[in-house]
Short mmCIF file of C-alpha atoms and ligand atoms in Angstrom, two decimals:
data_model
loop_
_atom_site.label_atom_id
_atom_site.label_comp_id
_atom_site.label_asym_id
_atom_site.label_seq_id
_atom_site.Cartn_x
_atom_site.Cartn_y
_atom_site.Cartn_z
CA MET A 985 0.00 0.00 0.00
CA GLU A 986 2.83 2.37 0.73
CA GLN A 987 5.30 1.41 -1.94
CA PRO A 988 5.95 3.93 -4.71
CA ASN A 989 4.16 3.24 -7.94
CA THR A 990 6.14 1.02 -10.25
CA LYS A 991 3.34 0.38 -12.75
CA PRO A 992 3.70 2.92 -15.56
CA VAL A 993 0.00 3.35 -16.39
CA ALA A 994 -3.66 2.58 -15.76
CA PRO A 995 -4.22 1.75 -12.11
CA ALA A 996 -7.09 -0.49 -11.18
CA THR A 997 -9.57 1.80 -9.47
CA SER A 998 -11.39 -0.90 -7.52
CA ARG A 999 -10.94 0.33 -3.95
CA ASN A 1000 -11.45 3.93 -5.05
CA ALA A 1001 -14.65 2.83 -6.78
CA THR A 1002 -15.89 0.92 -3.73
CA LEU A 1003 -15.18 3.84 -1.45
CA PHE A 1004 -16.89 6.23 -3.85
CA GLU A 1005 -20.00 4.02 -3.85
CA ARG A 1006 -20.09 3.96 -0.06
CA ALA A 1007 -19.49 7.70 0.08
CA GLN A 1008 -22.28 8.52 -2.37
CA LYS A 1009 -24.81 6.75 -0.16
CA LEU A 1010 -24.20 9.12 2.74
CA ILE A 1011 -22.41 12.23 1.50
CA PRO A 1012 -23.99 14.33 -1.28
CA GLY A 1013 -22.03 13.49 -4.43
CA GLY A 1014 -19.69 11.41 -2.30
CA VAL A 1015 -17.51 14.42 -1.46
CA ASN A 1016 -17.29 17.20 1.10
CA SER A 1017 -16.37 19.87 -1.46
CA PRO A 1018 -17.84 19.75 -4.98
CA VAL A 1019 -14.81 19.90 -7.28
CA ARG A 1020 -13.34 16.76 -5.66
CA ALA A 1021 -16.11 14.72 -7.27
CA PHE A 1022 -14.51 14.65 -10.76
CA LYS A 1023 -17.86 15.77 -12.13
CA ALA A 1024 -16.20 18.06 -14.67
CA VAL A 1025 -13.70 15.53 -15.95
CA GLY A 1026 -15.67 12.30 -15.43
CA GLY A 1027 -14.41 9.11 -13.85
CA THR A 1028 -13.91 7.96 -10.28
CA PRO A 1029 -12.38 10.28 -7.72
CA ARG A 1030 -9.27 8.94 -6.03
CA PHE A 1031 -9.53 8.43 -2.29
CA ILE A 1032 -6.24 9.50 -0.80
CA GLN A 1033 -4.68 7.40 1.94
CA ARG A 1034 -1.45 9.16 2.70
CA ALA A 1035 0.90 11.81 1.41
CA GLN A 1036 4.58 12.55 1.73
CA GLY A 1037 6.66 15.25 0.09
CA ALA A 1038 5.44 15.87 -3.47
CA TYR A 1039 3.33 12.70 -3.61
CA PHE A 1040 0.14 11.15 -2.42
CA TRP A 1041 -1.15 7.60 -2.68
CA ASP A 1042 -4.71 6.52 -3.35
CA ALA A 1043 -6.71 3.61 -1.98
CA ASP A 1044 -5.22 1.28 -4.60
CA GLY A 1045 -1.68 2.19 -3.67
CA GLN A 1046 -1.20 4.24 -6.83
CA ARG A 1047 1.27 7.09 -6.34
CA TYR A 1048 0.64 10.54 -7.83
CA ILE A 1049 2.82 13.60 -8.21
CA ASP A 1050 0.57 16.08 -6.44
CA TYR A 1051 -0.06 19.41 -8.20
CA ILE A 1052 -3.04 20.45 -6.09
CA GLY A 1053 -1.30 20.49 -2.70
CA SER A 1054 -4.65 20.53 -0.91
CA TRP A 1055 -5.61 23.39 -3.30
CA GLY A 1056 -2.72 25.54 -2.17
CA PRO A 1057 -1.77 25.09 1.48
CA MET A 1058 0.96 22.45 1.11
CA ILE A 1059 3.71 24.79 -0.06
CA LEU A 1060 6.39 22.76 1.74
CA GLY A 1061 5.06 19.47 0.40
CA HIS A 1062 3.41 16.92 2.65
CA GLY A 1063 4.77 15.90 6.03
CA HIS A 1064 7.57 18.44 6.33
CA PRO A 1065 9.51 17.30 9.44
CA ALA A 1066 9.57 20.73 11.15
CA VAL A 1067 5.82 21.14 10.68
CA VAL A 1068 5.03 17.60 11.83
CA GLU A 1069 7.13 18.15 14.95
CA ALA A 1070 5.42 21.46 15.76
CA VAL A 1071 1.97 19.91 15.34
CA GLN A 1072 2.82 16.83 17.42
CA LYS A 1073 4.10 19.02 20.23
CA ALA A 1074 1.01 21.24 20.09
CA VAL A 1075 -1.39 18.29 20.15
CA LEU A 1076 0.12 17.07 23.41
CA GLU A 1077 -0.60 20.46 24.95
CA GLY A 1078 -4.31 20.36 24.14
CA PHE A 1079 -6.53 20.65 21.08
CA SER A 1080 -8.51 23.78 21.80
CA TYR A 1081 -9.09 26.07 24.77
CA GLY A 1082 -11.47 28.84 23.76
CA ALA A 1083 -9.12 31.29 25.46
CA PRO A 1084 -6.21 33.25 24.00
CA THR A 1085 -2.74 31.74 23.50
CA GLU A 1086 0.78 33.01 22.94
CA ARG A 1087 0.95 31.33 19.52
CA GLU A 1088 -1.88 33.51 18.23
CA VAL A 1089 0.16 36.58 19.16
CA GLU A 1090 3.27 35.11 17.51
CA LEU A 1091 1.33 34.34 14.37
CA ALA A 1092 -0.18 37.83 14.26
CA GLU A 1093 3.34 39.25 14.63
CA GLU A 1094 4.61 37.10 11.74
CA ILE A 1095 1.75 38.11 9.46
CA VAL A 1096 2.12 41.82 10.21
CA LYS A 1097 5.86 41.57 9.62
CA LEU A 1098 5.50 39.76 6.27
CA VAL A 1099 2.56 41.73 4.84
CA PRO A 1100 3.20 45.44 5.42
CA SER A 1101 -0.36 46.54 4.51
CA ILE A 1102 -1.67 44.56 7.50
CA GLU A 1103 -1.50 46.50 10.76
CA MET A 1104 -3.97 44.34 12.68
CA VAL A 1105 -5.20 40.85 11.97
CA ARG A 1106 -7.89 38.42 13.09
CA LEU A 1107 -7.66 34.66 12.74
CA VAL A 1108 -10.58 32.58 11.48
CA SER A 1109 -10.94 28.98 10.31
CA SER A 1110 -11.59 29.19 6.54
CA GLY A 1111 -11.10 31.48 3.59
CA THR A 1112 -14.87 31.78 3.27
CA GLU A 1113 -15.06 33.15 6.79
CA ALA A 1114 -12.22 35.58 6.10
CA THR A 1115 -13.77 37.13 2.98
CA MET A 1116 -17.29 37.16 4.43
CA SER A 1117 -16.01 38.91 7.55
CA VAL A 1118 -14.01 41.45 5.55
CA ILE A 1119 -17.15 42.43 3.69
CA ARG A 1120 -19.15 42.93 6.88
CA LEU A 1121 -16.26 44.93 8.30
CA ALA A 1122 -15.95 47.06 5.15
CA ARG A 1123 -19.67 47.78 5.24
CA GLY A 1124 -19.57 48.51 8.96
CA ALA A 1125 -16.55 50.78 8.70
CA THR A 1126 -17.78 52.77 5.68
CA GLY A 1127 -21.51 52.74 6.42
CA ARG A 1128 -22.09 51.71 2.79
CA SER A 1129 -23.75 48.63 1.29
CA LYS A 1130 -22.45 47.98 -2.21
CA ILE A 1131 -19.51 45.77 -3.04
CA ILE A 1132 -17.67 45.11 -6.30
CA LYS A 1133 -16.44 41.72 -7.37
CA PHE A 1134 -15.21 40.36 -10.69
CA GLU A 1135 -16.56 37.56 -12.80
CA GLY A 1136 -14.41 34.45 -12.44
CA CYS A 1137 -13.04 35.41 -9.02
CA TYR A 1138 -14.05 33.10 -6.19
CA HIS A 1139 -14.19 34.44 -2.67
CA GLY A 1140 -15.63 31.51 -0.79
CA HIS A 1141 -19.23 30.38 -0.58
CA SER A 1142 -20.96 33.07 1.46
CA ASP A 1143 -24.26 34.33 0.01
CA ALA A 1144 -23.31 37.82 -1.13
CA LEU A 1145 -20.33 36.48 -3.09
CA LEU A 1146 -22.03 33.66 -4.97
CA VAL A 1147 -22.78 35.81 -7.95
CA LYS A 1148 -21.49 34.33 -11.16
CA ALA A 1149 -18.59 33.00 -9.11
CA GLY A 1150 -15.91 30.94 -10.79
CA SER A 1151 -14.32 27.62 -9.78
CA GLY A 1152 -16.74 24.87 -8.79
CA LEU A 1153 -19.79 26.81 -9.84
CA ALA A 1154 -18.37 27.67 -13.22
CA THR A 1155 -17.49 24.06 -13.72
CA PHE A 1156 -21.09 23.09 -13.21
CA GLY A 1157 -22.24 25.75 -15.63
CA SER A 1158 -24.45 27.57 -13.13
CA PRO A 1159 -24.16 31.33 -12.82
CA THR A 1160 -25.44 31.48 -9.22
CA SER A 1161 -26.27 29.06 -6.44
CA ALA A 1162 -29.80 28.03 -5.57
CA GLY A 1163 -30.72 29.13 -2.08
CA VAL A 1164 -29.35 32.65 -2.38
CA PRO A 1165 -32.25 35.11 -2.39
CA PRO A 1166 -31.90 37.93 -4.94
CA GLU A 1167 -32.18 40.50 -2.14
CA VAL A 1168 -28.97 39.16 -0.63
CA VAL A 1169 -26.92 39.81 -3.75
CA GLN A 1170 -28.59 43.00 -4.86
CA HIS A 1171 -25.68 45.03 -3.49
CA THR A 1172 -23.02 42.97 -5.27
CA LEU A 1173 -21.77 44.45 -8.53
CA VAL A 1174 -20.11 41.86 -10.76
CA LEU A 1175 -17.69 43.32 -13.28
CA GLU A 1176 -15.38 41.91 -15.93
CA TYR A 1177 -11.83 41.25 -14.80
CA ASN A 1178 -9.18 43.53 -16.32
CA HIS A 1179 -11.84 45.83 -17.84
CA ILE A 1180 -10.79 49.36 -16.84
CA ALA A 1181 -13.57 51.27 -18.63
CA GLN A 1182 -16.27 49.18 -16.97
CA LEU A 1183 -14.67 49.69 -13.58
CA GLU A 1184 -14.60 53.46 -14.08
CA GLU A 1185 -18.23 53.43 -15.11
CA ALA A 1186 -19.24 51.43 -12.03
CA PHE A 1187 -17.50 53.92 -9.76
CA SER A 1188 -18.94 56.93 -11.52
CA LEU A 1189 -22.44 55.48 -11.10
CA HIS A 1190 -22.15 54.00 -7.59
CA GLY A 1191 -18.83 55.22 -6.16
CA ARG A 1192 -20.27 56.86 -3.03
CA ASP A 1193 -22.23 53.70 -2.16
CA ILE A 1194 -19.35 51.27 -2.55
CA ALA A 1195 -18.00 49.82 0.69
CA CYS A 1196 -15.28 47.76 -0.93
CA LEU A 1197 -13.89 46.28 -4.09
CA MET A 1198 -12.76 42.69 -3.61
CA ILE A 1199 -10.39 41.08 -6.06
CA GLU A 1200 -8.17 38.05 -6.49
CA PRO A 1201 -5.09 39.95 -7.72
CA ILE A 1202 -3.87 36.85 -9.50
CA ALA A 1203 -7.06 34.93 -10.06
CA GLY A 1204 -6.63 31.25 -9.29
CA ASN A 1205 -10.25 30.21 -9.51
CA MET A 1206 -10.53 30.73 -13.26
CA ASN A 1207 -7.33 28.76 -13.77
CA PHE A 1208 -4.60 31.44 -13.62
CA VAL A 1209 -5.29 34.98 -14.80
CA ARG A 1210 -3.30 37.98 -13.69
CA ALA A 1211 -4.88 41.35 -13.12
CA SER A 1212 -2.88 43.74 -15.29
CA VAL A 1213 -0.77 46.34 -13.54
CA PRO A 1214 -2.79 49.25 -15.02
CA PHE A 1215 -5.99 47.54 -13.83
CA ILE A 1216 -4.77 47.13 -10.25
CA LYS A 1217 -3.47 50.69 -10.33
CA ARG A 1218 -6.90 51.94 -11.41
CA CYS A 1219 -8.62 49.84 -8.71
CA ARG A 1220 -6.38 51.52 -6.13
CA GLU A 1221 -6.95 55.03 -7.50
CA LEU A 1222 -10.72 54.70 -7.70
CA CYS A 1223 -11.05 53.17 -4.23
CA THR A 1224 -8.97 56.03 -2.81
CA GLN A 1225 -10.93 58.65 -4.75
CA TYR A 1226 -14.31 57.32 -3.58
CA ASP A 1227 -13.24 56.29 -0.04
CA ALA A 1228 -14.02 52.65 -0.76
CA LEU A 1229 -11.79 49.92 0.65
CA LEU A 1230 -9.58 47.94 -1.69
CA VAL A 1231 -9.67 44.32 -0.53
CA PHE A 1232 -7.16 41.81 -1.85
CA ASP A 1233 -8.41 38.27 -1.52
CA GLU A 1234 -5.06 36.56 -1.10
CA VAL A 1235 -6.47 33.36 0.37
CA MET A 1236 -4.75 31.55 -2.49
CA THR A 1237 -1.91 33.92 -3.44
CA GLY A 1238 -0.84 34.89 0.09
CA PHE A 1239 2.59 33.34 0.89
CA ARG A 1240 2.13 31.32 -2.31
CA VAL A 1241 3.22 33.63 -5.14
CA ALA A 1242 5.75 35.52 -2.98
CA LEU A 1243 6.56 35.93 0.70
CA GLY A 1244 4.64 39.22 0.76
CA GLY A 1245 1.78 37.86 -1.38
CA ALA A 1246 0.56 39.17 -4.72
CA GLN A 1247 0.45 42.68 -3.27
CA SER A 1248 4.25 42.64 -2.99
CA VAL A 1249 4.44 41.61 -6.66
CA TYR A 1250 2.27 44.60 -7.71
CA ALA A 1251 4.22 46.92 -5.40
CA GLN A 1252 7.25 46.27 -7.61
CA SER A 1253 5.44 47.95 -10.53
CA ILE A 1254 3.30 50.43 -8.59
CA PRO A 1255 5.49 52.28 -6.08
CA GLY A 1256 3.99 52.36 -2.58
CA PHE A 1257 1.10 50.14 -3.57
CA LYS A 1258 -0.99 48.65 -0.75
CA PRO A 1259 -4.52 47.29 -0.50
CA ASP A 1260 -6.55 48.45 2.50
CA MET A 1261 -7.59 44.97 3.57
CA THR A 1262 -6.35 41.45 2.87
CA ALA A 1263 -7.89 38.01 3.28
CA LEU A 1264 -5.50 35.12 3.85
CA GLY A 1265 -5.96 31.36 4.08
CA LYS A 1266 -4.54 28.16 2.63
CA VAL A 1267 -0.74 28.49 3.14
CA ILE A 1268 -1.12 30.29 6.46
CA GLY A 1269 -2.61 27.16 7.99
CA GLY A 1270 -0.06 24.85 6.37
CA GLY A 1271 -2.85 22.31 5.78
CA MET A 1272 -4.83 22.93 8.98
CA PRO A 1273 -8.14 24.85 8.97
CA MET A 1274 -6.94 28.40 9.43
CA ALA A 1275 -7.38 31.71 7.65
CA ALA A 1276 -7.14 35.38 8.56
CA PHE A 1277 -8.11 38.86 7.55
CA GLY A 1278 -6.40 42.10 8.34
CA GLY A 1279 -5.63 45.60 7.21
CA THR A 1280 -5.37 49.11 8.50
CA ARG A 1281 -5.75 49.70 12.21
CA ALA A 1282 -8.47 52.30 11.59
CA VAL A 1283 -10.65 49.72 9.85
CA MET A 1284 -9.79 46.73 12.05
CA GLU A 1285 -10.74 48.65 15.19
CA HIS A 1286 -14.36 48.49 14.04
CA LEU A 1287 -14.35 44.76 14.92
CA ALA A 1288 -15.92 43.42 18.11
CA PRO A 1289 -15.03 43.61 20.97
CA LEU A 1290 -13.48 47.03 20.15
CA GLY A 1291 -16.11 48.14 17.66
CA GLY A 1292 -19.61 47.43 16.45
CA VAL A 1293 -18.92 44.88 13.70
CA TYR A 1294 -19.58 41.42 15.10
CA GLN A 1295 -17.39 38.46 14.23
CA ALA A 1296 -16.48 35.38 16.27
CA GLY A 1297 -15.39 31.74 16.10
CA THR A 1298 -15.22 28.81 18.55
CA LEU A 1299 -12.10 27.37 16.91
CA SER A 1300 -10.57 30.66 15.67
CA GLY A 1301 -6.82 30.71 16.30
CA ASN A 1302 -6.89 27.01 17.20
CA PRO A 1303 -3.63 26.07 18.99
CA VAL A 1304 -2.82 23.11 16.74
CA ALA A 1305 -3.60 25.07 13.56
CA THR A 1306 -1.50 28.03 14.69
CA ALA A 1307 1.42 25.67 15.44
CA CYS A 1308 1.13 24.24 11.94
CA GLY A 1309 0.83 27.69 10.34
CA LEU A 1310 3.71 29.18 12.31
CA ALA A 1311 6.04 26.30 11.49
CA THR A 1312 5.09 26.66 7.82
CA LEU A 1313 5.65 30.44 7.80
CA ARG A 1314 9.08 29.95 9.39
CA GLU A 1315 10.19 27.52 6.69
CA ILE A 1316 9.13 29.75 3.79
CA GLN A 1317 11.24 32.62 5.16
CA LYS A 1318 14.47 30.70 4.63
CA PRO A 1319 16.86 32.27 2.10
CA ASP A 1320 16.10 31.64 -1.57
CA PHE A 1321 12.91 29.71 -0.80
CA TYR A 1322 10.81 31.59 -3.37
CA ASP A 1323 13.60 31.81 -5.94
CA ALA A 1324 13.90 28.03 -5.95
CA LEU A 1325 10.13 27.46 -5.87
CA GLY A 1326 9.53 29.98 -8.66
CA ALA A 1327 12.25 28.45 -10.84
CA ARG A 1328 10.89 24.94 -10.36
CA THR A 1329 7.36 26.08 -11.21
CA ARG A 1330 8.54 27.94 -14.31
CA SER A 1331 10.42 24.82 -15.45
CA LEU A 1332 7.16 22.86 -15.28
CA VAL A 1333 5.21 25.42 -17.32
CA ALA A 1334 8.06 25.74 -19.84
CA GLY A 1335 8.33 21.95 -20.17
CA LEU A 1336 4.59 21.48 -20.72
CA THR A 1337 4.50 24.34 -23.22
CA GLN A 1338 7.40 22.87 -25.16
CA ALA A 1339 5.83 19.40 -25.19
CA ALA A 1340 2.54 20.75 -26.55
CA THR A 1341 4.08 23.19 -29.02
CA HIS A 1342 6.34 20.46 -30.38
CA ALA A 1343 3.23 18.39 -31.13
CA GLY A 1344 1.45 21.38 -32.69
CA VAL A 1345 -1.09 21.68 -29.87
CA PRO A 1346 -2.13 25.24 -28.91
CA PHE A 1347 -0.94 25.74 -25.35
CA CYS A 1348 0.14 28.54 -23.05
CA GLY A 1349 0.85 28.89 -19.38
CA ASP A 1350 1.92 31.30 -16.67
CA SER A 1351 3.14 31.12 -13.10
CA GLU A 1352 4.16 33.23 -10.14
CA GLY A 1353 6.05 31.69 -7.23
CA GLY A 1354 4.58 28.26 -6.59
CA MET A 1355 1.27 28.84 -8.40
CA PHE A 1356 0.69 28.12 -12.08
CA GLY A 1357 -1.90 27.70 -14.75
CA PHE A 1358 -2.02 26.41 -18.30
CA PHE A 1359 -4.53 26.63 -21.11
CA LEU A 1360 -5.14 24.68 -24.28
CA LEU A 1361 -5.28 28.06 -26.00
CA GLY A 1362 -2.86 30.02 -28.16
CA THR A 1363 -2.77 33.10 -25.92
CA LEU A 1364 -3.24 33.73 -22.21
CA PRO A 1365 -6.82 34.74 -21.35
CA GLN A 1366 -7.40 38.07 -19.62
CA ASN A 1367 -10.86 37.44 -18.22
CA TYR A 1368 -13.47 34.80 -17.55
CA PRO A 1369 -15.18 34.72 -20.98
CA GLN A 1370 -11.76 34.13 -22.56
CA VAL A 1371 -11.01 31.32 -20.11
CA MET A 1372 -14.35 29.77 -21.11
CA LYS A 1373 -13.06 29.32 -24.66
CA THR A 1374 -10.87 26.44 -23.53
CA ASP A 1375 -11.70 23.13 -25.21
CA SER A 1376 -12.95 21.25 -22.16
CA PRO A 1377 -13.16 17.73 -23.71
CA ALA A 1378 -9.51 18.14 -24.71
CA PHE A 1379 -8.63 19.23 -21.17
CA ASN A 1380 -10.48 16.21 -19.76
CA ARG A 1381 -8.51 13.83 -22.01
CA PHE A 1382 -5.30 15.50 -20.88
CA PHE A 1383 -6.36 15.27 -17.23
CA HIS A 1384 -7.10 11.54 -17.41
CA ALA A 1385 -3.95 10.73 -19.39
CA MET A 1386 -1.90 12.51 -16.74
CA LEU A 1387 -3.79 10.80 -13.93
CA ASP A 1388 -3.13 7.40 -15.48
CA SER A 1389 0.56 8.33 -15.63
CA GLY A 1390 0.60 9.16 -11.92
CA VAL A 1391 0.29 12.95 -12.24
CA TYR A 1392 -2.54 14.59 -10.32
CA TYR A 1393 -3.69 17.97 -11.67
CA ALA A 1394 -6.82 19.74 -10.49
CA PRO A 1395 -9.84 17.87 -11.89
CA ALA A 1396 -11.28 20.94 -13.62
CA LEU A 1397 -9.83 23.38 -16.10
CA TYR A 1398 -10.88 26.37 -13.98
CA GLU A 1399 -8.34 25.69 -11.29
CA ALA A 1400 -4.79 26.87 -10.73
CA GLY A 1401 -2.06 24.35 -9.96
CA PHE A 1402 0.56 24.32 -7.23
CA VAL A 1403 4.17 23.24 -6.99
CA SER A 1404 5.72 22.69 -3.57
CA ALA A 1405 9.27 22.95 -2.31
CA ALA A 1406 9.30 19.14 -2.21
CA HIS A 1407 8.88 18.79 -5.99
CA THR A 1408 12.23 17.78 -7.49
CA ALA A 1409 13.63 18.36 -10.96
CA GLU A 1410 12.98 14.62 -11.55
CA ASP A 1411 9.28 15.06 -10.64
CA ILE A 1412 8.99 17.88 -13.18
CA GLU A 1413 10.81 15.79 -15.79
CA ALA A 1414 8.50 12.81 -15.22
CA THR A 1415 5.50 15.12 -15.52
CA VAL A 1416 6.73 16.68 -18.76
CA GLU A 1417 7.50 13.22 -20.17
CA ALA A 1418 3.96 12.07 -19.44
CA ALA A 1419 2.60 15.20 -21.14
CA THR A 1420 4.91 14.65 -24.12
CA ARG A 1421 3.57 11.10 -24.54
CA PHE A 1422 0.00 12.41 -24.41
CA PHE A 1423 0.49 15.24 -26.89
CA ALA A 1424 2.47 13.02 -29.29
CA GLY A 1425 -0.21 10.33 -29.21
CA ARG A 1426 -3.20 12.52 -29.94
C1 PLP B 328 -9.98 28.93 -1.48
C2 PLP B 328 -10.38 30.33 -1.63
C3 PLP B 328 -11.36 30.92 -0.81
C4 PLP B 328 -12.18 30.12 0.16
O1 PLP B 328 -11.41 29.51 1.15
P1 PLP B 328 -12.02 28.26 1.95
O2 PLP B 328 -10.98 27.99 2.98
O3 PLP B 328 -12.16 27.17 0.93
O4 PLP B 328 -13.30 28.67 2.51
C5 PLP B 328 -11.58 32.27 -0.91
N1 PLP B 328 -10.90 33.02 -1.79
C6 PLP B 328 -9.97 32.49 -2.61
C7 PLP B 328 -9.23 33.38 -3.55
C8 PLP B 328 -9.69 31.13 -2.56
O5 PLP B 328 -8.80 30.61 -3.40
#
């Protein structure tokens, strides 16, 4: 069960299939988060038994090179010794207290040190909670109701944000979720990503009613699409001009694309650039349920118990999760961590691009730090409608060919991919070889 995969192709999926049958009887769709169900790509989801480094193994003992990394958190790879040790130590000291701990203070200090736009921070348990809470806080602090989001950006599954959201919803071809009353989303303006003129128009019409603009600066829930520098610059200028808060949803990009998050990448092109508020998740928990939101002191002081905006959580700042997150944040601060991770990720995208191009298949990709995306398209899309032009049956064939070769990409073409520090040059080579075989055999 634990031996590395020596079979080159086509695992028997019997135990995965049996588990999936059992799961479907009791869990809607057999999964606890929709995109895991393989609904977009077809086939039987793999039930994972264990993971180590850059790999995980399914119920049939098949090994996969893991390019989802728990959808972002596992930036060090699985089972990093320093993280395991920190978690084991924390567990022995108790699972949860419901009272403050020193580690929460340490973690807050780390976050504030690494992300200069954050002056105060609050810990929560999921990215959904972080973005939902930021919106309440933005509305409470500004006394305004409207919010701006962009088509194809996903900000978790809270009601006000499930408006033509990307990711799982886009995969299932549904523009909004059932169960969200129209009144709840009537204050949410959904605009096209990277469309400056439309943004200007929205502000000129509604600017004084807008509490915040929320954006994934590098969108990872419509595969991988960067906001252009002029677009981010305009977002900043308009928010400042109209006293609206600029919120960066860095649940995915935070500590993933760079130590200072995507905001530090944009600050290289826009001197002095800062968002007002930031949502964090994924990497900050290192694989444990933890997320955070923070920003300027003036805004954060509106939160209870200091201010009138209510927000709370039984397991917020959980002592085991903070141990895991802190150990992870300490590892990623080691010298050259992001240089090495970025180079490895770029080598994957370059290798895949070369394999496809060599076979005459339209293909392009992009990456930043340890996050990447690729498209079966000739040029990189700039917004959601362009992403939608991807040939999804072709993507599904690619996905299954890779899976059969022991390479696990996200089971939907609307998802970004992730490389960890545990991925070796040999892992990338094996991945590119598998892709080369697929493209050559088409
Ligand atoms: C994953 C994600 C969320 C939601 O986080 P959960 O922990 O799944 O609730 C929000 N925003 C972005 C950008 C994400 O990638």
